[in-house]
């Protein structure tokens, strides 16, 4: 497949070395005992790494987790936990300089950030 | 924040006047969209939060939720040709849906507030809000329902899939998965390049100025013999990290962005060498340029983690723990060696 072609089908997003980030780093944890099988987490996950098996939460690709926190936020039953945050080096630097949690310092605090989402 | 004008008319619903927005883009919209991609007016590109109408919505029309970053809002309305819908725009301080959801401004409280403030209960008969899937990190669907009576339905990731979603037509099987194709990556490099340039130019200027000195003697001719080429080498380091690495992301081996940036610059230097550009430098200068150039490449590649769609905070922190010291050492080593090569 040429690089300007849109990946689709089985190899979507995994062309060549693939868009895969570091292994064994995610803080994602599931508690299937609390899971009621509503499935909202499987819908909201932007990496689609969650599935239901026998009406219980199952992580099918743990290293695919980007810790966005969508699953945790939408789980009514506290069956999934992750230390949510933005995977953004600029935010980590900003946080380190201001001694706060990693945060993008964009317009909400009224200051100019050198680089931030928008 | 000064809001951009988007409404072209208004309709009345439940006794309230609601601005109507078109689904077409004006030339101004296009200029604005291109501008923010190059960091022009980017932190000030917002629309007024509140309720909008697209087409001729009535009491049974669906309600879409969006952010008040104008590019997000424009992308949404561009995909609403022929649809009759309400749009609830949250006050995300001019930040896009996904980023704002990550920081919580596109969040449960703000959604509840907008639903109540705009009197949505009176405007529609149904109790359903279609929230973009990428808003989910900030929105607790069950809490929104508890507090407003409105049920949150998560729509597709991409605005272009909204018509199919609304009309229950067939969607691609992976419409809930975030992609990061070549052109999306390429567009984002414009911002990396523009914002990075102001930090890189002083570095280039420093190397250029000192290149005038050879064997402790200043001669302007050295600027043209060595200075220009040293600027080219360092600038290619910047391009390797800020443009090439993002554009070619899945084709560069390694997982850490720093590593990708570093080896992209090494490959670029090897290519430069094939074209005999590097032969004018002695070994010390070559190492100096290699060190500083690679540090720049690694730094800007690392910076792209924030623009990418799949990096986690834990991963970025892990990468930075070794990468930031390495970048500082490499950068400083290059600067010192460059001075040593001239002044000692």
CSV table of C-alpha atoms in Angstrom, one decimal:
chain,number,residue,atom,x,y,z
A,1,UNK,CA,0.0,0.0,0.0
A,2,UNK,CA,1.3,3.4,-0.9
A,3,UNK,CA,1.5,5.9,1.9
A,4,UNK,CA,-1.0,8.4,0.6
A,5,UNK,CA,-3.7,5.7,0.3
A,6,UNK,CA,-6.1,5.4,3.1
A,7,UNK,CA,-5.6,2.2,5.1
A,8,UNK,CA,-8.7,0.1,5.4
A,9,UNK,CA,-9.7,-3.5,6.0
A,10,UNK,CA,-7.6,-5.8,8.1
A,11,UNK,CA,-4.4,-3.8,8.0
A,12,UNK,CA,-6.1,-0.5,8.8
A,13,UNK,CA,-3.8,1.7,10.8
A,14,UNK,CA,-1.1,-0.9,11.1
A,15,UNK,CA,0.7,-0.3,7.8
A,16,UNK,CA,4.4,-1.1,7.9
A,17,UNK,CA,5.5,-0.6,11.5
A,18,UNK,CA,2.0,0.6,12.4
A,19,UNK,CA,0.8,3.4,14.6
A,20,UNK,CA,1.6,1.6,17.9
A,21,UNK,CA,2.8,3.3,21.0
A,22,UNK,CA,5.0,2.0,23.9
A,23,UNK,CA,4.2,-1.4,25.4
A,24,UNK,CA,3.2,-2.2,29.0
A,25,UNK,CA,2.7,1.4,30.1
A,26,UNK,CA,-1.1,1.9,30.4
A,27,UNK,CA,-2.7,2.3,33.8
A,28,UNK,CA,-5.9,0.7,32.5
A,29,UNK,CA,-7.5,-1.8,35.0
A,30,UNK,CA,-10.8,-3.6,34.7
A,31,UNK,CA,-13.0,-5.1,37.4
A,32,UNK,CA,-15.2,-7.6,35.6
A,33,UNK,CA,-16.9,-8.4,38.9
A,34,UNK,CA,-18.5,-5.0,38.9
A,35,UNK,CA,-19.3,-5.1,35.2
A,36,UNK,CA,-23.0,-5.3,34.3
A,37,UNK,CA,-22.3,-5.7,30.5
A,38,UNK,CA,-24.0,-2.4,29.5
A,39,UNK,CA,-21.2,-2.0,26.9
A,40,UNK,CA,-21.0,1.8,26.9
A,41,UNK,CA,-17.2,1.5,27.3
A,42,UNK,CA,-16.9,-0.6,24.1
A,43,UNK,CA,-18.7,2.2,22.2
A,44,UNK,CA,-16.7,5.2,23.5
A,45,UNK,CA,-13.2,3.7,23.3
A,46,UNK,CA,-11.5,5.6,20.4
A,47,UNK,CA,-9.0,2.8,19.9
A,48,UNK,CA,-11.7,0.1,20.1
A,49,UNK,CA,-9.7,-2.1,22.4
A,50,UNK,CA,-12.7,-3.1,24.7
A,51,UNK,CA,-15.1,-5.9,24.1
A,52,UNK,CA,-17.8,-7.7,26.0
A,53,UNK,CA,-17.3,-11.5,26.5
A,54,UNK,CA,-20.1,-13.3,28.3
A,55,UNK,CA,-21.5,-9.9,29.2
A,56,UNK,CA,-18.3,-8.9,31.0
A,57,UNK,CA,-15.7,-6.3,30.1
A,58,UNK,CA,-12.6,-7.7,28.2
A,59,UNK,CA,-9.5,-5.7,27.2
A,60,UNK,CA,-8.5,-7.1,23.8
A,61,UNK,CA,-5.5,-4.9,23.1
A,62,UNK,CA,-4.1,-3.4,26.3
A,63,UNK,CA,-1.1,-1.7,24.6
A,64,UNK,CA,-3.5,0.1,22.3
A,65,UNK,CA,-4.9,2.1,25.3
A,66,UNK,CA,-4.2,5.8,25.1
A,67,UNK,CA,-5.5,6.6,28.6
A,68,UNK,CA,-8.1,9.1,27.4
A,69,UNK,CA,-10.4,8.1,30.2
A,70,UNK,CA,-13.6,7.8,28.1
A,71,UNK,CA,-14.4,4.3,29.4
A,72,UNK,CA,-13.9,5.2,33.0
A,73,UNK,CA,-15.9,8.4,32.8
A,74,UNK,CA,-18.8,6.6,31.3
A,75,UNK,CA,-18.8,3.5,33.5
A,76,UNK,CA,-21.6,3.8,36.0
A,77,UNK,CA,-20.5,0.8,37.9
A,78,UNK,CA,-16.8,1.6,38.5
A,79,UNK,CA,-15.8,-1.5,36.6
A,80,UNK,CA,-13.0,0.2,34.7
A,81,UNK,CA,-10.3,2.5,35.9
A,82,UNK,CA,-7.4,4.4,34.3
A,83,UNK,CA,-5.3,7.3,35.2
A,84,UNK,CA,-6.6,9.5,32.5
A,85,UNK,CA,-4.5,12.2,30.9
A,86,UNK,CA,-3.3,13.7,27.6
A,87,UNK,CA,-0.4,12.0,25.9
A,88,UNK,CA,1.2,15.3,25.0
A,89,UNK,CA,4.9,16.1,25.7
A,90,UNK,CA,4.1,19.9,25.6
A,91,UNK,CA,1.5,19.4,28.3
A,92,UNK,CA,4.0,17.4,30.5
A,93,UNK,CA,6.6,20.1,30.1
A,94,UNK,CA,4.0,22.8,31.0
A,95,UNK,CA,2.9,20.8,34.0
A,96,UNK,CA,6.5,20.3,35.1
A,97,UNK,CA,7.3,24.0,34.8
A,98,UNK,CA,4.2,25.0,36.8
A,99,UNK,CA,4.5,22.1,39.2
A,100,UNK,CA,1.0,21.0,38.3
A,101,UNK,CA,-0.5,17.9,36.7
A,102,UNK,CA,0.2,17.7,32.9
A,103,UNK,CA,-2.0,20.2,31.3
A,104,UNK,CA,-2.2,22.2,28.1
A,105,UNK,CA,-2.0,25.9,29.0
A,106,UNK,CA,-4.2,27.0,26.2
A,107,UNK,CA,-6.7,29.8,26.2
A,108,UNK,CA,-8.7,28.8,29.2
A,109,UNK,CA,-6.2,30.4,31.5
A,110,UNK,CA,-5.9,33.3,29.1
A,111,UNK,CA,-2.2,32.7,28.3
A,112,UNK,CA,-0.5,31.9,25.0
A,113,UNK,CA,0.8,28.3,24.8
A,114,UNK,CA,3.6,27.6,22.4
A,115,UNK,CA,1.9,24.5,21.1
A,116,UNK,CA,-1.3,23.0,22.1
A,117,UNK,CA,-4.4,21.3,20.7
A,118,UNK,CA,-6.8,23.3,18.7
B,1,UNK,CA,-13.1,36.0,23.8
B,2,UNK,CA,-14.4,37.7,20.7
B,3,UNK,CA,-16.7,35.3,18.9
B,4,UNK,CA,-16.7,34.8,15.1
B,5,UNK,CA,-20.0,35.4,13.3
B,6,UNK,CA,-21.6,32.3,11.7
B,7,UNK,CA,-25.4,32.7,11.8
B,8,UNK,CA,-27.1,33.9,8.7
B,9,UNK,CA,-30.6,34.2,10.1
B,10,UNK,CA,-32.9,33.1,12.9
B,11,UNK,CA,-35.9,31.0,13.6
B,12,UNK,CA,-38.3,31.0,16.5
B,13,UNK,CA,-38.9,28.0,18.6
B,14,UNK,CA,-40.8,27.9,22.0
B,15,UNK,CA,-40.8,31.6,21.9
B,16,UNK,CA,-37.0,31.9,21.6
B,17,UNK,CA,-35.1,33.3,18.7
B,18,UNK,CA,-32.5,30.8,17.6
B,19,UNK,CA,-29.7,31.6,15.2
B,20,UNK,CA,-29.6,29.6,11.9
B,21,UNK,CA,-26.3,28.5,10.4
B,22,UNK,CA,-25.7,27.5,6.8
B,23,UNK,CA,-24.0,24.3,5.8
B,24,UNK,CA,-21.8,26.0,3.3
B,25,UNK,CA,-18.4,27.6,3.8
B,26,UNK,CA,-17.6,31.2,2.7
B,27,UNK,CA,-14.2,32.1,1.5
B,28,UNK,CA,-13.7,33.7,4.9
B,29,UNK,CA,-14.4,30.4,6.7
B,30,UNK,CA,-11.8,28.7,4.4
B,31,UNK,CA,-9.2,31.5,5.1
B,32,UNK,CA,-9.8,31.1,8.8
B,33,UNK,CA,-9.5,27.3,8.7
B,34,UNK,CA,-6.2,27.5,6.7
B,35,UNK,CA,-5.0,30.3,9.0
B,36,UNK,CA,-5.5,28.4,12.3
B,37,UNK,CA,-3.6,25.5,10.8
B,38,UNK,CA,-0.6,27.9,10.6
B,39,UNK,CA,-1.3,29.2,14.1
B,40,UNK,CA,-2.9,32.4,12.9
B,41,UNK,CA,-5.6,33.5,15.3
B,42,UNK,CA,-5.8,29.9,16.6
B,43,UNK,CA,-6.3,30.7,20.3
B,44,UNK,CA,-9.1,33.1,19.4
B,45,UNK,CA,-11.1,31.2,16.9
B,46,UNK,CA,-14.4,30.6,18.6
B,47,UNK,CA,-18.1,30.8,18.1
B,48,UNK,CA,-20.7,31.9,20.7
B,49,UNK,CA,-21.8,28.9,22.8
B,50,UNK,CA,-25.5,28.1,22.9
B,51,UNK,CA,-28.2,26.6,20.7
B,52,UNK,CA,-28.1,26.8,16.9
B,53,UNK,CA,-30.4,25.5,14.1
B,54,UNK,CA,-29.3,23.9,10.8
B,55,UNK,CA,-31.9,23.6,8.1
B,56,UNK,CA,-35.5,23.9,9.5
B,57,UNK,CA,-35.5,21.8,12.7
B,58,UNK,CA,-38.8,21.2,14.6
B,59,UNK,CA,-39.8,19.6,17.9
B,60,UNK,CA,-38.7,16.1,16.7
B,61,UNK,CA,-35.4,17.0,15.2
B,62,UNK,CA,-32.2,15.5,16.6
B,63,UNK,CA,-29.9,17.5,18.8
B,64,UNK,CA,-26.2,17.4,18.1
B,65,UNK,CA,-23.6,18.6,20.6
B,66,UNK,CA,-20.4,20.4,19.6
B,67,UNK,CA,-17.5,22.5,20.8
B,68,UNK,CA,-17.1,26.2,20.2
B,69,UNK,CA,-13.8,26.0,18.4
B,70,UNK,CA,-14.9,27.5,15.0
B,71,UNK,CA,-13.0,24.9,13.0
B,72,UNK,CA,-14.9,22.1,14.8
B,73,UNK,CA,-18.2,23.9,14.4
B,74,UNK,CA,-17.5,24.6,10.7
B,75,UNK,CA,-16.5,21.0,10.1
B,76,UNK,CA,-19.8,19.9,11.7
B,77,UNK,CA,-22.1,22.2,9.8
B,78,UNK,CA,-20.3,21.5,6.5
B,79,UNK,CA,-21.6,18.0,6.9
B,80,UNK,CA,-25.2,19.0,7.6
B,81,UNK,CA,-26.4,19.7,4.1
B,82,UNK,CA,-30.0,18.8,3.8
B,83,UNK,CA,-30.3,17.9,7.5
B,84,UNK,CA,-32.7,19.6,9.9
B,85,UNK,CA,-31.0,19.5,13.3
B,86,UNK,CA,-30.4,21.5,16.5
B,87,UNK,CA,-26.8,22.1,17.6
B,88,UNK,CA,-25.9,22.7,21.2
B,89,UNK,CA,-22.5,24.3,21.3
B,90,UNK,CA,-20.6,24.0,24.6
B,91,UNK,CA,-18.2,26.7,25.8
B,92,UNK,CA,-14.9,24.9,25.4
B,93,UNK,CA,-12.9,28.2,25.3
B,94,UNK,CA,-12.3,27.8,21.6
B,95,UNK,CA,-10.8,24.3,21.9
B,96,UNK,CA,-11.8,21.3,19.8
B,97,UNK,CA,-14.0,18.5,21.1
B,98,UNK,CA,-11.4,15.8,21.9
B,99,UNK,CA,-8.8,18.1,23.6
B,100,UNK,CA,-11.6,20.0,25.5
B,101,UNK,CA,-13.0,16.6,26.6
B,102,UNK,CA,-9.5,15.6,27.9
B,103,UNK,CA,-9.3,18.7,30.0
B,104,UNK,CA,-12.9,18.6,31.1
B,105,UNK,CA,-14.3,21.8,29.5
B,106,UNK,CA,-16.2,19.7,27.1
B,107,UNK,CA,-17.7,18.1,30.1
B,108,UNK,CA,-20.8,16.9,32.0
B,109,UNK,CA,-21.3,20.1,33.9
B,110,UNK,CA,-21.0,22.3,30.8
B,111,UNK,CA,-23.4,20.1,28.8
B,112,UNK,CA,-26.0,20.1,31.7
B,113,UNK,CA,-25.6,23.9,31.9
B,114,UNK,CA,-26.1,24.5,28.2
B,115,UNK,CA,-29.1,22.1,28.0
B,116,UNK,CA,-30.8,24.0,30.9
B,117,UNK,CA,-29.7,27.5,29.8
B,118,UNK,CA,-31.0,27.1,26.3
B,119,UNK,CA,-34.3,25.7,27.4
B,120,UNK,CA,-33.9,22.6,25.2
B,121,UNK,CA,-36.7,20.9,27.1
B,122,UNK,CA,-39.2,23.3,25.6
B,123,UNK,CA,-37.7,23.2,22.1
B,124,UNK,CA,-37.7,19.5,21.5
B,125,UNK,CA,-40.2,16.8,22.4
B,126,UNK,CA,-37.7,13.9,22.6
B,127,UNK,CA,-35.0,13.5,25.3
B,128,UNK,CA,-31.9,12.6,23.3
B,129,UNK,CA,-28.5,14.3,22.8
B,130,UNK,CA,-26.1,13.1,20.1
B,131,UNK,CA,-22.6,13.8,21.5
B,132,UNK,CA,-19.5,13.2,19.4
B,133,UNK,CA,-17.8,10.0,20.5
B,134,UNK,CA,-14.5,11.9,21.1
B,135,UNK,CA,-16.4,14.0,23.7
B,136,UNK,CA,-16.7,10.9,25.9
B,137,UNK,CA,-13.5,11.5,28.0
B,138,UNK,CA,-15.3,14.5,29.4
B,139,UNK,CA,-19.0,13.5,29.4
B,140,UNK,CA,-20.5,11.0,31.9
B,141,UNK,CA,-23.6,9.9,29.9
B,142,UNK,CA,-25.4,8.5,32.9
B,143,UNK,CA,-24.9,11.7,34.9
B,144,UNK,CA,-26.1,13.9,32.1
B,145,UNK,CA,-29.3,11.8,32.0
B,146,UNK,CA,-29.7,12.0,35.8
B,147,UNK,CA,-29.4,15.8,35.8
B,148,UNK,CA,-31.3,16.7,32.7
B,149,UNK,CA,-33.5,13.8,31.6
B,150,UNK,CA,-31.7,13.8,28.3
B,151,UNK,CA,-30.1,10.5,27.2
B,152,UNK,CA,-26.7,10.8,25.7
B,153,UNK,CA,-26.2,8.9,22.4
B,154,UNK,CA,-22.6,8.7,21.2
B,155,UNK,CA,-22.3,9.6,17.6
B,156,UNK,CA,-19.5,8.9,15.2
B,157,UNK,CA,-15.8,10.1,15.5
B,158,UNK,CA,-15.9,11.9,12.2
B,159,UNK,CA,-18.4,14.6,11.3
B,160,UNK,CA,-18.6,13.3,7.8
B,161,UNK,CA,-20.3,10.2,9.1
B,162,UNK,CA,-23.1,12.2,10.8
B,163,UNK,CA,-25.6,12.1,7.9
B,164,UNK,CA,-25.3,8.3,7.7
B,165,UNK,CA,-25.6,8.1,11.5
B,166,UNK,CA,-28.7,10.3,11.6
B,167,UNK,CA,-30.4,8.6,8.7
B,168,UNK,CA,-29.5,5.1,10.0
B,169,UNK,CA,-27.6,4.3,6.8
B,170,UNK,CA,-24.7,1.9,6.8
B,171,UNK,CA,-21.6,3.1,8.4
B,172,UNK,CA,-18.1,1.7,7.9
B,173,UNK,CA,-17.4,-1.0,10.5
B,174,UNK,CA,-14.6,0.9,12.1
B,175,UNK,CA,-16.4,4.3,12.4
B,176,UNK,CA,-15.8,4.3,16.1
B,177,UNK,CA,-12.1,4.0,15.8
B,178,UNK,CA,-9.8,7.0,15.5
B,179,UNK,CA,-7.6,6.9,12.4
B,180,UNK,CA,-4.5,9.0,11.7
B,181,UNK,CA,-4.0,8.9,8.0
B,182,UNK,CA,-1.2,10.5,6.0
B,183,UNK,CA,-3.1,13.8,5.1
B,184,UNK,CA,-4.3,14.3,8.7
B,185,UNK,CA,-0.8,14.0,9.9
B,186,UNK,CA,0.5,16.2,7.1
B,187,UNK,CA,-1.9,19.0,7.9
B,188,UNK,CA,-0.8,19.0,11.5
B,189,UNK,CA,2.9,19.5,10.5
B,190,UNK,CA,2.0,23.0,9.4
B,191,UNK,CA,1.4,23.9,13.0
B,192,UNK,CA,4.5,22.1,14.2
B,193,UNK,CA,6.5,23.9,11.7
B,194,UNK,CA,5.1,27.4,12.3
B,195,UNK,CA,5.2,27.2,16.1
B,196,UNK,CA,8.7,25.5,16.1
B,197,UNK,CA,10.3,27.9,13.7
B,198,UNK,CA,10.6,30.8,16.3
B,199,UNK,CA,12.6,28.5,18.6
B,200,UNK,CA,14.8,27.2,15.8
B,201,UNK,CA,15.8,30.4,14.1
B,202,UNK,CA,17.9,31.7,17.0
B,203,UNK,CA,19.8,28.4,17.0
B,204,UNK,CA,20.4,28.6,13.3
B,205,UNK,CA,21.5,32.3,13.7
B,206,UNK,CA,24.0,31.3,16.4
B,207,UNK,CA,25.6,28.5,14.3
B,208,UNK,CA,25.6,30.8,11.3
B,209,UNK,CA,27.3,33.7,13.1
B,210,UNK,CA,30.0,31.6,14.6
B,211,UNK,CA,30.7,29.8,11.4
B,212,UNK,CA,32.3,33.0,10.2
B,213,UNK,CA,35.2,32.2,12.5
B,214,UNK,CA,37.8,29.6,11.3
B,215,UNK,CA,41.0,29.0,13.3
B,216,UNK,CA,40.2,32.0,15.5
B,217,UNK,CA,40.0,34.3,12.5
B,218,UNK,CA,36.8,35.9,11.4
B,219,UNK,CA,36.3,36.1,7.6
B,220,UNK,CA,32.9,36.8,6.1
B,221,UNK,CA,33.7,34.4,3.3
B,222,UNK,CA,33.4,31.6,5.9
B,223,UNK,CA,29.7,32.4,6.2
B,224,UNK,CA,29.1,31.5,2.6
B,225,UNK,CA,31.5,28.6,2.7
B,226,UNK,CA,30.3,26.9,5.9
B,227,UNK,CA,27.6,29.0,7.5
B,228,UNK,CA,24.9,28.3,4.9
B,229,UNK,CA,25.6,24.6,4.9
B,230,UNK,CA,25.5,24.4,8.7
B,231,UNK,CA,22.1,26.2,8.6
B,232,UNK,CA,20.9,23.7,6.0
B,233,UNK,CA,22.0,20.7,8.1
B,234,UNK,CA,20.3,22.0,11.3
B,235,UNK,CA,17.2,23.1,9.4
B,236,UNK,CA,16.9,19.6,8.0
B,237,UNK,CA,17.1,18.4,11.6
B,238,UNK,CA,14.1,20.6,12.4
B,239,UNK,CA,12.2,19.3,9.3
B,240,UNK,CA,13.0,15.7,10.2
B,241,UNK,CA,11.4,16.1,13.6
B,242,UNK,CA,8.5,18.5,12.8
B,243,UNK,CA,7.5,17.4,9.3
B,244,UNK,CA,9.1,14.2,8.1
B,245,UNK,CA,8.6,12.2,11.3
B,246,UNK,CA,4.8,13.1,11.6
B,247,UNK,CA,4.2,12.6,7.9
B,248,UNK,CA,6.0,9.2,7.7
B,249,UNK,CA,5.0,8.1,11.2
B,250,UNK,CA,4.0,4.5,10.5
B,251,UNK,CA,6.9,3.9,8.2
B,252,UNK,CA,9.6,4.9,10.7
B,253,UNK,CA,10.7,2.0,12.9
B,254,UNK,CA,10.4,2.3,16.7
B,255,UNK,CA,7.6,3.2,19.0
B,256,UNK,CA,8.9,6.2,21.0
B,257,UNK,CA,8.5,9.4,19.0
B,258,UNK,CA,11.9,10.6,20.1
B,259,UNK,CA,13.5,7.5,18.6
B,260,UNK,CA,11.6,8.0,15.3
B,261,UNK,CA,12.7,11.7,15.1
B,262,UNK,CA,16.3,10.8,15.9
B,263,UNK,CA,16.7,8.1,13.3
B,264,UNK,CA,14.8,10.1,10.7
B,265,UNK,CA,17.4,12.8,11.1
B,266,UNK,CA,20.2,10.2,10.8
B,267,UNK,CA,18.8,8.9,7.5
B,268,UNK,CA,18.5,12.5,6.3
B,269,UNK,CA,22.2,13.1,7.2
B,270,UNK,CA,23.2,9.9,5.4
B,271,UNK,CA,21.3,11.1,2.3
B,272,UNK,CA,23.0,14.5,2.6
B,273,UNK,CA,26.3,12.8,2.7
B,274,UNK,CA,25.5,10.9,-0.5
B,275,UNK,CA,25.1,14.3,-2.2
B,276,UNK,CA,28.5,15.3,-0.9
B,277,UNK,CA,27.1,18.2,1.1
B,278,UNK,CA,28.8,17.2,4.3
B,279,UNK,CA,32.4,16.9,2.9
B,280,UNK,CA,33.2,20.6,3.5
B,281,UNK,CA,33.0,20.1,7.3
B,282,UNK,CA,35.8,18.7,9.4
B,283,UNK,CA,34.9,15.8,11.8
B,284,UNK,CA,34.5,18.0,14.8
B,285,UNK,CA,32.0,20.3,13.1
B,286,UNK,CA,30.2,17.4,11.7
B,287,UNK,CA,29.7,15.9,15.1
B,288,UNK,CA,28.6,19.3,16.5
B,289,UNK,CA,25.9,19.7,13.7
B,290,UNK,CA,24.9,16.0,14.1
B,291,UNK,CA,24.4,16.4,17.8
B,292,UNK,CA,22.4,19.6,17.8
B,293,UNK,CA,20.5,18.7,14.7
B,294,UNK,CA,19.5,15.3,16.1
B,295,UNK,CA,18.5,16.9,19.4
B,296,UNK,CA,16.2,19.3,17.5
B,297,UNK,CA,14.7,16.5,15.5
B,298,UNK,CA,14.1,14.3,18.6
B,299,UNK,CA,12.5,17.2,20.5
B,300,UNK,CA,10.1,18.1,17.7
B,301,UNK,CA,9.2,14.5,17.1
B,302,UNK,CA,8.5,14.2,20.8
B,303,UNK,CA,6.4,17.3,20.7
B,304,UNK,CA,4.2,15.7,18.0
B,305,UNK,CA,2.9,13.2,20.6
B,306,UNK,CA,0.4,15.8,21.6
B,307,UNK,CA,-1.0,16.1,18.1
B,308,UNK,CA,-1.1,12.3,17.5
B,309,UNK,CA,-4.2,10.3,18.1
B,310,UNK,CA,-2.8,7.3,20.0
B,311,UNK,CA,-0.2,8.3,22.6
B,312,UNK,CA,-0.9,7.8,26.3
B,313,UNK,CA,0.2,10.0,29.2
B,314,UNK,CA,2.1,7.1,30.8
B,315,UNK,CA,3.9,6.4,27.6
B,316,UNK,CA,4.8,10.0,27.0
B,317,UNK,CA,6.2,10.4,30.5
B,318,UNK,CA,8.2,7.2,30.2
B,319,UNK,CA,9.7,8.4,26.9
B,320,UNK,CA,10.4,11.9,28.3
B,321,UNK,CA,12.2,10.6,31.3
B,322,UNK,CA,15.2,9.6,29.2
B,323,UNK,CA,14.6,11.7,26.2
B,324,UNK,CA,14.6,15.2,27.7
B,325,UNK,CA,18.0,14.8,29.4
B,326,UNK,CA,19.4,13.2,26.2
B,327,UNK,CA,18.1,16.0,24.1
B,328,UNK,CA,19.6,18.7,26.4
B,329,UNK,CA,23.0,16.9,26.5
B,330,UNK,CA,23.0,16.4,22.7
B,331,UNK,CA,22.0,20.0,22.0
B,332,UNK,CA,24.5,21.4,24.5
B,333,UNK,CA,27.3,19.1,23.2
B,334,UNK,CA,26.7,20.3,19.7
B,335,UNK,CA,26.8,24.0,20.7
B,336,UNK,CA,30.0,23.5,22.7
B,337,UNK,CA,31.7,21.5,20.0
B,338,UNK,CA,30.8,24.1,17.4
B,339,UNK,CA,32.4,26.8,19.6
B,340,UNK,CA,35.4,24.6,20.4
B,341,UNK,CA,36.0,24.0,16.7
B,342,UNK,CA,36.3,27.7,16.1
B,343,UNK,CA,37.7,29.3,19.2
B,344,UNK,CA,40.1,26.8,20.5
